[in-house]
mmCIF file of C-alpha atoms in Angstrom:
data_model
loop_
_atom_site.group_PDB
_atom_site.id
_atom_site.type_symbol
_atom_site.label_atom_id
_atom_site.label_comp_id
_atom_site.label_asym_id
_atom_site.label_seq_id
_atom_site.Cartn_x
_atom_site.Cartn_y
_atom_site.Cartn_z
ATOM 1 C CA LEU A 1 0.008 -0.020 0.015
ATOM 2 C CA ASP A 2 1.339 3.351 -1.011
ATOM 3 C CA LEU A 3 -0.278 6.749 -0.223
ATOM 4 C CA HIS A 4 0.138 10.125 -1.780
ATOM 5 C CA GLY A 5 1.622 12.828 0.570
ATOM 6 C CA SER A 6 -1.029 15.399 0.177
ATOM 7 C CA ALA A 7 -0.803 19.088 -0.271
ATOM 8 C CA GLY A 8 -3.739 21.260 0.546
ATOM 9 C CA ILE A 9 -4.911 24.851 0.868
ATOM 10 C CA GLU A 10 -2.161 26.503 2.918
ATOM 11 C CA LYS A 11 -0.404 23.109 3.412
ATOM 12 C CA VAL A 12 2.304 22.791 0.715
ATOM 13 C CA TRP A 13 5.616 21.247 1.816
ATOM 14 C CA TYR A 14 7.685 23.299 -0.716
ATOM 15 C CA SER A 15 5.746 26.633 -0.369
ATOM 16 C CA ALA A 16 7.571 29.939 -0.392
ATOM 17 C CA VAL A 17 5.245 31.010 2.473
ATOM 18 C CA GLU A 18 6.813 29.666 5.609
ATOM 19 C CA TYR A 19 3.686 28.808 7.583
ATOM 20 C CA GLU A 20 2.330 26.916 4.515
ATOM 21 C CA ARG A 21 5.585 25.007 4.168
ATOM 22 C CA GLN A 22 5.565 24.060 7.797
ATOM 23 C CA ALA A 23 1.895 23.005 7.685
ATOM 24 C CA GLY A 24 2.709 20.954 4.486
ATOM 25 C CA VAL A 25 5.529 19.251 6.340
ATOM 26 C CA GLU A 26 3.177 18.433 9.142
ATOM 27 C CA LEU A 27 0.655 17.012 6.725
ATOM 28 C CA VAL A 28 3.211 14.791 5.031
ATOM 29 C CA THR A 29 4.505 13.684 8.442
ATOM 30 C CA ASN A 30 0.918 12.710 9.259
ATOM 31 C CA ARG A 31 0.791 10.743 5.910
ATOM 32 C CA LEU A 32 3.991 8.877 6.793
ATOM 33 C CA ALA A 33 2.486 7.773 10.100
ATOM 34 C CA MET A 34 -0.802 6.837 8.415
ATOM 35 C CA THR A 35 1.042 4.843 5.777
ATOM 36 C CA ALA A 36 2.896 2.923 8.474
ATOM 37 C CA ARG A 37 -0.296 2.236 10.456
ATOM 38 C CA LEU A 38 -1.951 0.833 7.311
ATOM 39 C CA GLY A 39 1.073 -1.391 6.608
ATOM 40 C CA GLY A 40 2.410 0.604 3.556
ATOM 41 C CA GLY A 41 5.902 1.372 2.681
ATOM 42 C CA VAL A 42 5.932 4.489 0.489
ATOM 43 C CA VAL A 43 4.414 8.003 0.579
ATOM 44 C CA ILE A 44 4.412 9.436 -3.007
ATOM 45 C CA MET A 45 5.072 13.124 -3.280
ATOM 46 C CA HIS A 46 4.884 15.565 -6.162
ATOM 47 C CA LEU A 47 7.542 18.229 -6.691
ATOM 48 C CA PRO A 48 7.046 21.114 -9.148
ATOM 49 C CA THR A 49 9.723 21.830 -11.730
ATOM 50 C CA ALA A 50 12.452 23.960 -10.259
ATOM 51 C CA PRO A 51 12.519 27.566 -11.319
ATOM 52 C CA VAL A 52 15.191 28.445 -13.937
ATOM 53 C CA ASP A 53 15.860 31.962 -12.731
ATOM 54 C CA ALA A 54 18.664 31.918 -10.175
ATOM 55 C CA SER A 55 16.919 34.414 -7.900
ATOM 56 C CA GLU A 56 13.946 32.065 -7.604
ATOM 57 C CA ALA A 57 15.912 28.792 -7.817
ATOM 58 C CA ALA A 58 18.081 29.278 -4.752
ATOM 59 C CA PRO A 59 15.247 29.861 -2.326
ATOM 60 C CA PHE A 60 13.259 27.002 -3.900
ATOM 61 C CA TRP A 61 16.031 24.573 -3.308
ATOM 62 C CA GLU A 62 16.621 25.787 0.198
ATOM 63 C CA ARG A 63 12.909 25.202 1.055
ATOM 64 C CA VAL A 64 12.945 21.720 -0.531
ATOM 65 C CA HIS A 65 16.020 20.706 1.405
ATOM 66 C CA ARG A 66 14.640 22.133 4.700
ATOM 67 C CA SER A 67 11.377 20.173 4.179
ATOM 68 C CA PHE A 68 13.170 16.924 3.477
ATOM 69 C CA ASP A 69 15.428 17.549 6.432
ATOM 70 C CA ALA A 70 12.328 17.994 8.585
ATOM 71 C CA LEU A 71 10.642 14.848 7.130
ATOM 72 C CA ALA A 72 13.655 12.519 7.577
ATOM 73 C CA PRO A 73 13.138 11.756 11.316
ATOM 74 C CA ALA A 74 9.453 10.768 10.705
ATOM 75 C CA ALA A 75 10.531 8.604 7.671
ATOM 76 C CA ARG A 76 13.128 6.877 9.840
ATOM 77 C CA ALA A 77 10.844 6.404 12.751
ATOM 78 C CA THR A 78 7.989 4.936 10.645
ATOM 79 C CA GLY A 79 10.158 3.044 8.125
ATOM 80 C CA VAL A 80 8.143 4.583 5.358
ATOM 81 C CA ARG A 81 10.042 5.934 2.282
ATOM 82 C CA VAL A 82 9.324 9.039 0.312
ATOM 83 C CA ALA A 83 8.923 8.561 -3.375
ATOM 84 C CA ILE A 84 9.089 11.558 -5.640
ATOM 85 C CA GLU A 85 6.860 11.160 -8.634
ATOM 86 C CA ASN A 86 7.476 12.890 -11.951
ATOM 87 C CA CYS A 87 4.459 15.027 -12.758
ATOM 88 C CA GLY A 88 5.287 17.297 -15.645
ATOM 89 C CA ARG A 89 7.583 17.949 -18.515
ATOM 90 C CA GLY A 90 10.990 18.994 -17.365
ATOM 91 C CA ASN A 91 10.390 17.653 -13.870
ATOM 92 C CA LEU A 92 12.796 14.784 -14.109
ATOM 93 C CA ALA A 93 15.828 17.140 -13.928
ATOM 94 C CA THR A 94 14.370 18.613 -10.739
ATOM 95 C CA ILE A 95 13.950 15.092 -9.234
ATOM 96 C CA ALA A 96 17.450 14.059 -10.306
ATOM 97 C CA ARG A 97 18.823 17.133 -8.504
ATOM 98 C CA VAL A 98 16.877 16.278 -5.332
ATOM 99 C CA LEU A 99 18.249 12.748 -5.374
ATOM 100 C CA ALA A 100 21.845 13.956 -6.071
ATOM 101 C CA ASP A 101 21.676 16.728 -3.433
ATOM 102 C CA LEU A 102 19.781 14.823 -0.794
ATOM 103 C CA ARG A 103 21.027 15.062 2.743
ATOM 104 C CA VAL A 104 18.868 12.197 4.043
ATOM 105 C CA ALA A 105 19.698 8.499 3.897
ATOM 106 C CA PRO A 106 19.114 6.856 0.531
ATOM 107 C CA ALA A 107 17.050 4.143 2.234
ATOM 108 C CA LEU A 108 14.409 6.829 2.942
ATOM 109 C CA MET A 109 13.975 7.807 -0.705
ATOM 110 C CA ALA A 110 12.556 6.329 -3.884
ATOM 111 C CA MET A 111 11.423 7.590 -7.264
ATOM 112 C CA THR A 112 8.185 6.795 -9.016
ATOM 113 C CA ILE A 113 8.025 7.045 -12.801
ATOM 114 C CA ARG A 114 4.608 7.581 -14.400
ATOM 115 C CA ARG A 115 4.497 6.560 -18.064
ATOM 116 C CA ARG A 116 2.247 9.201 -19.493
ATOM 117 C CA PRO A 117 4.273 10.575 -22.434
ATOM 118 C CA LEU A 118 1.922 13.362 -23.238
ATOM 119 C CA ALA A 119 1.823 14.666 -19.667
ATOM 120 C CA CYS A 120 5.150 13.614 -18.205
ATOM 121 C CA GLU A 121 8.661 12.688 -19.193
ATOM 122 C CA SER A 122 9.757 9.201 -18.436
ATOM 123 C CA LEU A 123 13.010 7.329 -17.990
ATOM 124 C CA PRO A 124 13.727 4.106 -19.930
ATOM 125 C CA GLY A 125 13.250 1.617 -17.016
ATOM 126 C CA GLN A 126 16.129 2.505 -14.868
ATOM 127 C CA THR A 127 17.302 5.201 -12.479
ATOM 128 C CA SER A 128 19.150 8.230 -13.647
ATOM 129 C CA PRO A 129 22.940 7.981 -13.438
ATOM 130 C CA SER A 130 23.062 10.412 -10.509
ATOM 131 C CA ALA A 131 20.331 8.575 -8.675
ATOM 132 C CA ALA A 132 21.978 5.214 -9.354
ATOM 133 C CA ARG A 133 25.300 6.565 -8.020
ATOM 134 C CA ALA A 134 23.656 7.757 -4.836
ATOM 135 C CA GLY A 135 21.960 4.365 -4.417
ATOM 136 C CA PHE A 136 18.394 5.514 -4.724
ATOM 137 C CA ALA A 137 15.579 3.081 -5.551
ATOM 138 C CA LEU A 138 13.444 3.316 -8.627
ATOM 139 C CA ARG A 139 9.867 2.334 -8.063
ATOM 140 C CA GLN A 140 7.984 1.435 -11.253
ATOM 141 C CA PRO A 141 4.184 1.695 -10.816
ATOM 142 C CA ALA A 142 2.289 -1.588 -10.922
ATOM 143 C CA ALA A 143 -0.084 -2.096 -13.931
ATOM 144 C CA ARG A 144 -3.094 -1.183 -11.704
ATOM 145 C CA GLU A 145 -1.549 2.234 -11.094
ATOM 146 C CA LEU A 146 -1.160 3.138 -14.715
ATOM 147 C CA PRO A 147 -3.718 5.465 -16.215
ATOM 148 C CA SER A 148 -6.123 3.747 -18.576
ATOM 149 C CA ARG A 149 -6.040 5.153 -22.009
#
């Protein structure tokens, strides 16, 4: 059983508004605990494509790193991994950087690839070189998780 780590109104773990970011981290922490209680092993999270402009990119990455640093103790305590799912064109480069820059243990992270070529980029059945070097797991969705088209 895997659950999505939700985001909600004023609860976005990567938000530029600090109280929203903190509330988002609390929500994802709750989802880690819920997943563990239900016997699951992965919370799936969406991450927007990183800004290109340096003045926006630096604060974005700082927020992402702070949020993952805050989530790491809950992931360790529950034994539930966080999987980052690609969810838009250009998003795989953002995910690759998260995996390469990550300051939490690789055992706490995974990557989910959705094969929706019109909506998302996809990798050819393996982890990116930077993710593989770092020892991160690639989680391919089961057939039941794939969109029906």
